[in-house]
PDB file of C-alpha atoms in Angstrom:
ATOM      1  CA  UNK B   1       9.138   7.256 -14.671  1.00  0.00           C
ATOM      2  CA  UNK B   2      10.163   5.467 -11.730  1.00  0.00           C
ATOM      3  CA  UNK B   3       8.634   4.390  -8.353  1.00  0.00           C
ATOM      4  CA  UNK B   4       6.590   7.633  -7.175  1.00  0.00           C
ATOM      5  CA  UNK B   5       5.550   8.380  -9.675  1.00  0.00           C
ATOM      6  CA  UNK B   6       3.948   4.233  -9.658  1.00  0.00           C
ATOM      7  CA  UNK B   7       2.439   5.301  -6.551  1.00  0.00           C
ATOM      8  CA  UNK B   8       0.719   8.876  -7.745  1.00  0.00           C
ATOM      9  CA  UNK B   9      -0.963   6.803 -10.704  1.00  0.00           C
ATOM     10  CA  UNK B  10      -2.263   3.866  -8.598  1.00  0.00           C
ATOM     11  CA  UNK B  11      -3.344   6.177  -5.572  1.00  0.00           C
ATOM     12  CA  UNK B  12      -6.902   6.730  -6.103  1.00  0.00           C
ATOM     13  CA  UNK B  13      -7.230   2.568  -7.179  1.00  0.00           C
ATOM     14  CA  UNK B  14      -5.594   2.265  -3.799  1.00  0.00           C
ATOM     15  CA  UNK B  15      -7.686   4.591  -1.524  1.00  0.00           C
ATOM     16  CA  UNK B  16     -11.028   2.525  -3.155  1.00  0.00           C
ATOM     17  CA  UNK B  17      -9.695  -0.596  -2.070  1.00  0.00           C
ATOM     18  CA  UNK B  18      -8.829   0.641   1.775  1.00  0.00           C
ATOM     19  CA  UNK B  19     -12.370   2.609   1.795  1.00  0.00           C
ATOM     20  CA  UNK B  20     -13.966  -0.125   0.358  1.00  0.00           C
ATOM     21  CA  UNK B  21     -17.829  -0.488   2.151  1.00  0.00           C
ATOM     22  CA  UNK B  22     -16.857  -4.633   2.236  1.00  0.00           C
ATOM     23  CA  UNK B  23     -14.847  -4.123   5.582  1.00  0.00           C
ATOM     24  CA  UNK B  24     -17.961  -2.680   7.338  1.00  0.00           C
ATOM     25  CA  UNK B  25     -20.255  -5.553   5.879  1.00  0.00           C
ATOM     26  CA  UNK B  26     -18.289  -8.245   7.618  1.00  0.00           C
ATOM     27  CA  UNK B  27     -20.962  -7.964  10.363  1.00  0.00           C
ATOM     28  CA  UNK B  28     -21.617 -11.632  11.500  1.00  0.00           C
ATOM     29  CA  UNK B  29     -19.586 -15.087  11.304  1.00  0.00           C
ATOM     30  CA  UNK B  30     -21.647 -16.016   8.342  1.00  0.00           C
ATOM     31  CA  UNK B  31     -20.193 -12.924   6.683  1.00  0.00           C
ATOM     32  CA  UNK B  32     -16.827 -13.611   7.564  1.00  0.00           C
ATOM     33  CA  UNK B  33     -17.358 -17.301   6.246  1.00  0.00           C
ATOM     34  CA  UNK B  34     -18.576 -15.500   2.934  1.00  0.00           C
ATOM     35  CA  UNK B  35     -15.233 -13.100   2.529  1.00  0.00           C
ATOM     36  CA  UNK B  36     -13.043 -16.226   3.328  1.00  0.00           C
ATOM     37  CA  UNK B  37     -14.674 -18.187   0.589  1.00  0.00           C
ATOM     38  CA  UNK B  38     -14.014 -16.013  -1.703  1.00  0.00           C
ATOM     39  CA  UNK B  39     -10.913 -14.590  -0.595  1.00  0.00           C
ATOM     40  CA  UNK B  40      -9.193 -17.803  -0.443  1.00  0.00           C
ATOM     41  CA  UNK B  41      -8.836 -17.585  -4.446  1.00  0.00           C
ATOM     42  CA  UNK B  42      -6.614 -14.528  -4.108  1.00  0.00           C
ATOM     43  CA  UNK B  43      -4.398 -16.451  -1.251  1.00  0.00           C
ATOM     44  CA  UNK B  44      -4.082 -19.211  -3.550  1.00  0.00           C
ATOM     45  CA  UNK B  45      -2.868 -17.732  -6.942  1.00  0.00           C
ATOM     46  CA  UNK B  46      -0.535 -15.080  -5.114  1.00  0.00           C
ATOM     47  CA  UNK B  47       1.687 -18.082  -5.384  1.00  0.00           C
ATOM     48  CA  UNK B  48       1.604 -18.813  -9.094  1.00  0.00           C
ATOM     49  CA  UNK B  49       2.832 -14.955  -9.682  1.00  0.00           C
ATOM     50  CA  UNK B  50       5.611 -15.621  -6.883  1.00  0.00           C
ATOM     51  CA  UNK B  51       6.281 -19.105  -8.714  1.00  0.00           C
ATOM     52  CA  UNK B  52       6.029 -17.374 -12.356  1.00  0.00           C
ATOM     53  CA  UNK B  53       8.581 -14.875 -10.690  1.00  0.00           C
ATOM     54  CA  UNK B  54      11.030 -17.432  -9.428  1.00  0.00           C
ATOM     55  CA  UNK B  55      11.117 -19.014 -12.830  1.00  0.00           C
ATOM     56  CA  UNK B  56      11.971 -16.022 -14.763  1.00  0.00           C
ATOM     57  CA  UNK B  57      14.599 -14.638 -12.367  1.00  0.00           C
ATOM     58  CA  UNK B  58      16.309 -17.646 -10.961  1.00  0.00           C
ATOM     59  CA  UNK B  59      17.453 -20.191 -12.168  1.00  0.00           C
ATOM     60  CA  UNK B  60      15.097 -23.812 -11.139  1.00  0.00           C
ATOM     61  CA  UNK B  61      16.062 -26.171 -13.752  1.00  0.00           C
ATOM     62  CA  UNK B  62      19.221 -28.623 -14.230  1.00  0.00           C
ATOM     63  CA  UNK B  63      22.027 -28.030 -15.231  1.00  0.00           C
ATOM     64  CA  UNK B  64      21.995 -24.707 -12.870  1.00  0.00           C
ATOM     65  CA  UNK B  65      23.420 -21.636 -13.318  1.00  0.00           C
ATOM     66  CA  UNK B  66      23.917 -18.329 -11.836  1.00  0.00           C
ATOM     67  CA  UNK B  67      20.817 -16.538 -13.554  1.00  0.00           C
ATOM     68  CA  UNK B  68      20.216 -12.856 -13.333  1.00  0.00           C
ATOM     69  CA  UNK B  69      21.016 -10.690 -11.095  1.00  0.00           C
ATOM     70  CA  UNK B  70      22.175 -12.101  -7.758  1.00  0.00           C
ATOM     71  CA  UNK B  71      19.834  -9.202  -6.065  1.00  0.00           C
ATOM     72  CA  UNK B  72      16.750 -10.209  -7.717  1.00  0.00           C
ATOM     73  CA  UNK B  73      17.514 -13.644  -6.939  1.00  0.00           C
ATOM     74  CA  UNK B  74      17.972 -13.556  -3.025  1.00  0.00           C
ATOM     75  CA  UNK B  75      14.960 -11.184  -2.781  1.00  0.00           C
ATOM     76  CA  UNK B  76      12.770 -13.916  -4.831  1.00  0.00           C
ATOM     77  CA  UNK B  77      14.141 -16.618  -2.963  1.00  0.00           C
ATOM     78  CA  UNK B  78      13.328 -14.938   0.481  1.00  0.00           C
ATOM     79  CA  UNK B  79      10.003 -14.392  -0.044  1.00  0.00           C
ATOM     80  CA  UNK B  80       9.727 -17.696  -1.580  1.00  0.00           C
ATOM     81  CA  UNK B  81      11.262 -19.166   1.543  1.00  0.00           C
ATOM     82  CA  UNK B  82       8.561 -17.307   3.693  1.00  0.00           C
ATOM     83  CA  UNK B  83       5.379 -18.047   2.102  1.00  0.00           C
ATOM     84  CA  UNK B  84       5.959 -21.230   0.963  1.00  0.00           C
ATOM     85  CA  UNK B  85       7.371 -22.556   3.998  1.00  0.00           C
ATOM     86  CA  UNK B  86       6.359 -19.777   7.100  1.00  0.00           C
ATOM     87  CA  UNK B  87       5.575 -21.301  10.620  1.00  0.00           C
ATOM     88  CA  UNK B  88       2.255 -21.002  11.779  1.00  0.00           C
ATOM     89  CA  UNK B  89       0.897 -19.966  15.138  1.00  0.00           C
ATOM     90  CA  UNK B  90       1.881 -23.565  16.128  1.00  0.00           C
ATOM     91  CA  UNK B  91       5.577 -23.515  15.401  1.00  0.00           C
ATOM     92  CA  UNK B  92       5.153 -25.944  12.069  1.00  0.00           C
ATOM     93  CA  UNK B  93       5.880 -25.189   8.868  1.00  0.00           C
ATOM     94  CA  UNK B  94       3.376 -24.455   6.333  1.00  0.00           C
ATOM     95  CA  UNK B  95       2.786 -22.165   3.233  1.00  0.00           C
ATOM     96  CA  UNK B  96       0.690 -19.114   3.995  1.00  0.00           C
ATOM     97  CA  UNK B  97      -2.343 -21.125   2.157  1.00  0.00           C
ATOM     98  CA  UNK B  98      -2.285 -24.033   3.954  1.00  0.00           C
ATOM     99  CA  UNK B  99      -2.311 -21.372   7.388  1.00  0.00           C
ATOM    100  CA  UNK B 100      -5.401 -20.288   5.938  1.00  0.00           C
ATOM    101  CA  UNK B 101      -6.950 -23.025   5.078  1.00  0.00           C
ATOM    102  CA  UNK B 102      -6.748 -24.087   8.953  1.00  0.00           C
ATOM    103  CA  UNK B 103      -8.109 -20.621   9.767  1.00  0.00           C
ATOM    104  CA  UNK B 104     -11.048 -21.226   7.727  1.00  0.00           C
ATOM    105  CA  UNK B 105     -11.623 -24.868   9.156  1.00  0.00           C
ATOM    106  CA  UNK B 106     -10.976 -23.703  12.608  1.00  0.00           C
ATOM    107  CA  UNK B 107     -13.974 -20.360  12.267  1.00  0.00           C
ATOM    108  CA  UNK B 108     -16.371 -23.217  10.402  1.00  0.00           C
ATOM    109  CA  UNK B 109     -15.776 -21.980   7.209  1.00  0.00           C
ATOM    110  CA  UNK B 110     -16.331 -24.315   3.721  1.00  0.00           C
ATOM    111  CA  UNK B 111     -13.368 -25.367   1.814  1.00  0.00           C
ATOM    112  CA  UNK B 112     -15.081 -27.917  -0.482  1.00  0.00           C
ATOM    113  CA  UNK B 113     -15.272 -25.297  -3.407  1.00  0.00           C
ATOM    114  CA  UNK B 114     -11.236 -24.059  -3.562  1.00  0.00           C
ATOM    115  CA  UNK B 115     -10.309 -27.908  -2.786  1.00  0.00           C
ATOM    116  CA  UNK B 116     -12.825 -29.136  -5.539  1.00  0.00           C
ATOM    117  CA  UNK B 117     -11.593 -25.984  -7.923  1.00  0.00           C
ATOM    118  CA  UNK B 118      -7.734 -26.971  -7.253  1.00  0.00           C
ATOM    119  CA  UNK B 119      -8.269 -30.875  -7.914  1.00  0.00           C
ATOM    120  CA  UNK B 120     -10.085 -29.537 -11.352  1.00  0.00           C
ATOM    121  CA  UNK B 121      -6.503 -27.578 -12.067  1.00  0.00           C
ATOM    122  CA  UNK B 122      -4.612 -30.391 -11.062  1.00  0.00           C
ATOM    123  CA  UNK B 123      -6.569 -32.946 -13.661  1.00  0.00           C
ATOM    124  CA  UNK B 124      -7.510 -30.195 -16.193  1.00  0.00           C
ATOM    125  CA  UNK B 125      -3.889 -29.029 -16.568  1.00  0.00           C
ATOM    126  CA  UNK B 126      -5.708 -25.809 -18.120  1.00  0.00           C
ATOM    127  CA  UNK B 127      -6.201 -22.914 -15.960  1.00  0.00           C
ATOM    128  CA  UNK B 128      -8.237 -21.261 -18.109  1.00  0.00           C
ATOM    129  CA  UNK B 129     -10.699 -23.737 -18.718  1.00  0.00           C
ATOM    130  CA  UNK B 130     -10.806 -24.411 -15.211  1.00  0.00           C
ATOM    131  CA  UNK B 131     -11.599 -20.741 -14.301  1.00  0.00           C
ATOM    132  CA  UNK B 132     -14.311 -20.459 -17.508  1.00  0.00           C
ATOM    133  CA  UNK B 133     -16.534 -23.734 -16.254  1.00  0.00           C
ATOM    134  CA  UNK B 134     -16.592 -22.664 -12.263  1.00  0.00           C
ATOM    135  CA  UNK B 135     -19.219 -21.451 -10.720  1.00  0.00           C
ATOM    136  CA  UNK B 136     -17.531 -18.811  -9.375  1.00  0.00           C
ATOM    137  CA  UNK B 137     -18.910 -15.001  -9.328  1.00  0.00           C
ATOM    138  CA  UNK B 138     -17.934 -13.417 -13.045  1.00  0.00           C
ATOM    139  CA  UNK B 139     -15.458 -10.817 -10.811  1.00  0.00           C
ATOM    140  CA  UNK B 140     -13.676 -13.997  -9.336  1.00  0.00           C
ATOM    141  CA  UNK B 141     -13.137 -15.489 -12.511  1.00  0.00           C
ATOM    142  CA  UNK B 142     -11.885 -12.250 -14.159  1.00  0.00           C
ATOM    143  CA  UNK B 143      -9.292 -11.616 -11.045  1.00  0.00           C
ATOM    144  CA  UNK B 144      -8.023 -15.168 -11.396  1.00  0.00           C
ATOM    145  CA  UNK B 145      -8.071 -15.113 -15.456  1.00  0.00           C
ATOM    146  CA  UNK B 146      -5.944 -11.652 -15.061  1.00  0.00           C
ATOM    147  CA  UNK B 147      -3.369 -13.622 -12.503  1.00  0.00           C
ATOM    148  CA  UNK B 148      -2.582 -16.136 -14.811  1.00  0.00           C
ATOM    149  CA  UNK B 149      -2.814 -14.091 -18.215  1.00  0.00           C
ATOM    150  CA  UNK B 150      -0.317 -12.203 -16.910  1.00  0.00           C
ATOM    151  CA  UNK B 151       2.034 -15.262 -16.323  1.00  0.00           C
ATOM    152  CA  UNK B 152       1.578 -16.788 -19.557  1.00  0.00           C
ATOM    153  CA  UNK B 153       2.785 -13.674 -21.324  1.00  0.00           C
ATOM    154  CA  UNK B 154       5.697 -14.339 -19.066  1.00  0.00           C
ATOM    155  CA  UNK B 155       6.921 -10.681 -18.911  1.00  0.00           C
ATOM    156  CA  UNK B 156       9.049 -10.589 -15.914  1.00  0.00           C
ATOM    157  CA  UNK B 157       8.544  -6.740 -14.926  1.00  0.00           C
ATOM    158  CA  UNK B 158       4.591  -7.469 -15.544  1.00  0.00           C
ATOM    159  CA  UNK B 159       4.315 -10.262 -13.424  1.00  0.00           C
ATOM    160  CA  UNK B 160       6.464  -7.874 -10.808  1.00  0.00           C
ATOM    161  CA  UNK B 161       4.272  -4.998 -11.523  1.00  0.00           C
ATOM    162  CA  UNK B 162       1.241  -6.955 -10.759  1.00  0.00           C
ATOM    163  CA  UNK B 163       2.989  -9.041  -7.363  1.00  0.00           C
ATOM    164  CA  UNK B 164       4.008  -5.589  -6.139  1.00  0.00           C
ATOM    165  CA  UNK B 165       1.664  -3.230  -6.597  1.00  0.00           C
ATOM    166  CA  UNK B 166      -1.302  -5.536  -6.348  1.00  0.00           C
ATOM    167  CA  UNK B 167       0.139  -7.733  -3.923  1.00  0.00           C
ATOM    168  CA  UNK B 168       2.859  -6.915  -1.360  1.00  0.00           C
ATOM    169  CA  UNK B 169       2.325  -2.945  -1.335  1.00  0.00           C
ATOM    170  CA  UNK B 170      -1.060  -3.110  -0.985  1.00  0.00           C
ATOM    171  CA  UNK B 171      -1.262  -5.892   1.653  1.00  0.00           C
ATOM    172  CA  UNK B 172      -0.488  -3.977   5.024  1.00  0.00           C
ATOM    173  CA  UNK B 173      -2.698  -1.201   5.112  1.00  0.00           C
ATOM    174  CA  UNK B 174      -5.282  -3.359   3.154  1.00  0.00           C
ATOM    175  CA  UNK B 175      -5.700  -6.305   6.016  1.00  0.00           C
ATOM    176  CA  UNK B 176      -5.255  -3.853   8.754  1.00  0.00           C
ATOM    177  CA  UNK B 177      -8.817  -2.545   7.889  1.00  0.00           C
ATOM    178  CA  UNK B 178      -9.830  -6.065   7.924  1.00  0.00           C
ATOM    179  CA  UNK B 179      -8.272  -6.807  11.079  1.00  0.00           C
ATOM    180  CA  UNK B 180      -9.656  -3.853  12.542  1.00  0.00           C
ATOM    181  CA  UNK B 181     -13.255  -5.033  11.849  1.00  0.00           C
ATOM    182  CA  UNK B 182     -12.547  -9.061  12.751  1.00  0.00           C
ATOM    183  CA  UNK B 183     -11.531  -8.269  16.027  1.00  0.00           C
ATOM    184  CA  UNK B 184     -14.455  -5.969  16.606  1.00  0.00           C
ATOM    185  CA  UNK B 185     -17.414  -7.955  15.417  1.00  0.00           C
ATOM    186  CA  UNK B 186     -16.560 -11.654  16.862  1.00  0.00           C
ATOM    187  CA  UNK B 187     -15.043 -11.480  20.045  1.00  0.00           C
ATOM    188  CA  UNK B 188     -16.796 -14.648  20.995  1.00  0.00           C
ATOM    189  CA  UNK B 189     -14.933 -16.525  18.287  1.00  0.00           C
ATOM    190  CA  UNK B 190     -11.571 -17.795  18.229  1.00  0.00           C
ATOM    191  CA  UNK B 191     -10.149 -16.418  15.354  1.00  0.00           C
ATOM    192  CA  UNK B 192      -6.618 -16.872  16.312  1.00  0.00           C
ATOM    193  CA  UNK B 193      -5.317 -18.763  13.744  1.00  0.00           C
ATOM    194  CA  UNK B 194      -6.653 -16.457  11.178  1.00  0.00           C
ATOM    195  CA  UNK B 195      -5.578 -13.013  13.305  1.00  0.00           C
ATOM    196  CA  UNK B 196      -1.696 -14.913  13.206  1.00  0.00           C
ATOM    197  CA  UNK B 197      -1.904 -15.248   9.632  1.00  0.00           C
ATOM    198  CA  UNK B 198      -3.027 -11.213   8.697  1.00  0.00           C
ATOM    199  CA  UNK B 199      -0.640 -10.053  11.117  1.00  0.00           C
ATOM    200  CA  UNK B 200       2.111 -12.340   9.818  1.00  0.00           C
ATOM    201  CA  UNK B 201       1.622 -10.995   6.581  1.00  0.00           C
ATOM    202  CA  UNK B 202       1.284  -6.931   7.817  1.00  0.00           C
ATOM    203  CA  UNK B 203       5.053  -7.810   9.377  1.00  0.00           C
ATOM    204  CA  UNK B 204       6.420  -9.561   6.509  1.00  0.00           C
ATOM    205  CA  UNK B 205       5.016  -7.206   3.780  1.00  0.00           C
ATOM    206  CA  UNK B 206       5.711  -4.389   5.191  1.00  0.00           C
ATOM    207  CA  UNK B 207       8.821  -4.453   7.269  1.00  0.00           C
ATOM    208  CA  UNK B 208      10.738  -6.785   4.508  1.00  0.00           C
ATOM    209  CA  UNK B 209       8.743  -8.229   1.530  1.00  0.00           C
ATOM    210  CA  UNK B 210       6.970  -4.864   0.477  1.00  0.00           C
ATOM    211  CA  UNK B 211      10.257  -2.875   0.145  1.00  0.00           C
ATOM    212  CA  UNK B 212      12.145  -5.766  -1.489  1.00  0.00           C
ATOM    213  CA  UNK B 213       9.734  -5.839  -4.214  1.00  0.00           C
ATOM    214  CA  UNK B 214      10.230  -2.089  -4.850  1.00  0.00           C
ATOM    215  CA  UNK B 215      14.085  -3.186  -5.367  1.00  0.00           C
ATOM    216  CA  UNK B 216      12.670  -5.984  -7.329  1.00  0.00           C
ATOM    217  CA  UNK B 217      10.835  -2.941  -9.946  1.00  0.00           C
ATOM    218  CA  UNK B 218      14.172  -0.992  -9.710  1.00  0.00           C
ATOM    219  CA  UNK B 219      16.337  -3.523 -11.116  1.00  0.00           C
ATOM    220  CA  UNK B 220      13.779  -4.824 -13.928  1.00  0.00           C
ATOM    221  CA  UNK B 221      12.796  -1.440 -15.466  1.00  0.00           C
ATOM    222  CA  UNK B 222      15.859   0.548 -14.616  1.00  0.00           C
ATOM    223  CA  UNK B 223      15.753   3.452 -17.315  1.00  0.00           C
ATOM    224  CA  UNK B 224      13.353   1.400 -19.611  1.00  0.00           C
ATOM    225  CA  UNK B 225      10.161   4.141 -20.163  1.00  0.00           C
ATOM    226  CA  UNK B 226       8.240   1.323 -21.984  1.00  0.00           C
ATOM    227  CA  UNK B 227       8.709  -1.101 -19.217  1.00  0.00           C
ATOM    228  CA  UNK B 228       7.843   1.210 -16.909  1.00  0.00           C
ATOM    229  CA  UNK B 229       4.555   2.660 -18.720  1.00  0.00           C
ATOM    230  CA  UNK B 230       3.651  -1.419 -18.426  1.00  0.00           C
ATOM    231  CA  UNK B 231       4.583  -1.160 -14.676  1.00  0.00           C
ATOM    232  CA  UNK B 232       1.573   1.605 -14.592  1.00  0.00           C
ATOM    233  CA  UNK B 233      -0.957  -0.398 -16.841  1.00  0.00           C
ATOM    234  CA  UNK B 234      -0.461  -3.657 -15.156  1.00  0.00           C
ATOM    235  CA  UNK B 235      -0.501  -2.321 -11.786  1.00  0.00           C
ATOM    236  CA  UNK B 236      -3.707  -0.481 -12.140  1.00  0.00           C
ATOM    237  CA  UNK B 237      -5.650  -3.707 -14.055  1.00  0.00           C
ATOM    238  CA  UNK B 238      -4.322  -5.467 -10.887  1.00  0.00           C
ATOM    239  CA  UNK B 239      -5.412  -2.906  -8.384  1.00  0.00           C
ATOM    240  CA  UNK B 240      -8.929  -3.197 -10.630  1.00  0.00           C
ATOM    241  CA  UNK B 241      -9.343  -6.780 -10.528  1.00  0.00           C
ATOM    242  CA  UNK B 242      -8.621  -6.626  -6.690  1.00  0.00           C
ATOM    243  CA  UNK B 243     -11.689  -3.835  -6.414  1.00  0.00           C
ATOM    244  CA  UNK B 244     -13.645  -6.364  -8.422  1.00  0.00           C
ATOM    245  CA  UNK B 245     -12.973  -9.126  -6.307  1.00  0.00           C
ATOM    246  CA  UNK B 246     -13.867  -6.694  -3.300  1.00  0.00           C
ATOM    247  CA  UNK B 247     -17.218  -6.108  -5.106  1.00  0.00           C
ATOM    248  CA  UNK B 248     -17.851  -9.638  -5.207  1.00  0.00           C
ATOM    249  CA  UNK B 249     -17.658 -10.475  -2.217  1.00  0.00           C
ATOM    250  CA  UNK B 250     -19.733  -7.736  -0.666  1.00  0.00           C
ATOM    251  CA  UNK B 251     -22.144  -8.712  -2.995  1.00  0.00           C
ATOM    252  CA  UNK B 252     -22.756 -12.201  -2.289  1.00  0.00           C
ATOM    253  CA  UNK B 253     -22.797 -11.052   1.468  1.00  0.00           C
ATOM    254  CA  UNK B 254     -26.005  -8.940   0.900  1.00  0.00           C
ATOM    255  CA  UNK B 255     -26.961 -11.596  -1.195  1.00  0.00           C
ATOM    256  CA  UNK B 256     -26.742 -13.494   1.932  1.00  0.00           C
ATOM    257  CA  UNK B 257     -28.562 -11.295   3.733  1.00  0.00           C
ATOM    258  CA  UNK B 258     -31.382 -10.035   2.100  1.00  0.00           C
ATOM    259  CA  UNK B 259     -34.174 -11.458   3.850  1.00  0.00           C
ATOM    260  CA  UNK B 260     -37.399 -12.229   1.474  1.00  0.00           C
ATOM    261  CA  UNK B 261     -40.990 -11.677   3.112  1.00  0.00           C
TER     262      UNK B 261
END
């Protein structure tokens, strides 16, 4: 098995998520203040399978040592580098959440949940538990559970298959169709700040990002047919989850909408 044969698997998971109805639904501000709501969770825990990654492959404790391969390690580092610490539209440094957290401020929409769900992680110290007792919709919790089952099982070329194929591959062509739909529907708004960050991360992922984290599945599975037949199961539960998550959203956005006599 190796990379195209990835792809051929995952392709009709794919094409659900880029035809998804959601885009088109995304009619009015207080739509778009519904997707970023929810969306927000995905933003957020992108960085605890980037983290999880950076752990396995590289070497972040004392005494250091050269860990791994030296490939693997500049291509986590780099990415680490850029979403962790990007610039924003303003020239400052910032992680790609915290840009998007300032998008969402700066369109009018409500942070209070993620902020009051993060400050539960941060006393909790239990993801799970965190994720169990929300409020959030059951598709939410089940795409954030999935994140962070798949780090605790700490599988290196799982957490890959799961950063790649439901992250960084998927990211382009995915918030291109939302792009194409922001700019249409609220031209009165300024939506600058969160325009910079989706086409920040169609540039990144695709240009550099994307194709290092193909390298990245290369160099973990190499000849491996188990790891790879992992690669397809955990890349299509991720693609899943994501469709889920998609599924949500739209429907708390009719929710929103439906209009009782």
């Amino acid at each position: 098995m190796d990379i195209q044969t990835i792809n051929k698997s995952i392709q009709s998971q794919k094409n659900l998520l880029l035809q998804h109805s959601l885009y088109k639904k995304v009619q009015t501000i207080e739509d778009l203040h519904c997707f970023l709501e929810s969306h927000i969770y995905a933003v957020w825990d992108f960085m605890s399978l980037l983290k999880a990654l950076q752990t396995k492959l590289t070497c972040t404790t004392t005494p250091w040592f050269a860990t791994g391969n030296p490939e693997i390690r500049y291509l986590i580092n780099e990415i680490v580098l850029a979403e962790e610490t990007d610039l924003n539209i303003d020239g400052h440094r910032q992680s790609h959440y915290e840009m998007y957290i300032d998008a969402m401020t700066a369109c009018g929409a409500n942070t209070t949940k993620i902020t009051h769900f993060l400050s539960e992680v941060h006393s909790l110290q239990n993801i799970f538990a965190v994720i169990k007792q929300s409020d959030l919709h059951p598709n939410i919790k089940a795409f954030l559970d999935f994140t962070f089952r798949v780090v605790e099982e700490g599988m290196p070329h799982k957490i890959a298959a799961a950063f790649t194929f439901g992250r960084e591959d998927l990211i382009p062509s995915m918030f291109t169709e939302i792009l194409k739909n922001f700019q249409a529907n609220f031209p009165e708004t300024d939506l600058s700040k969160l325009i910079y960050y989706f086409e920040r991360h169609i540039e990144l992922d695709a240009d550099e990002h994307g194709p290092m984290a193909m390298q990245m599945i290369n160099e973990l599975c190499g000849t491996d047919a188990l790891k790879w037949k992992d690669i397809e199961t955990t890349s299509i539960q991720a693609l899943e989850k994501r469709i889920g998550l998609w599924d949500a959203i739209e429907e708390q956005i009719l929710k929103n909408n439906l209009v009782i006599p």
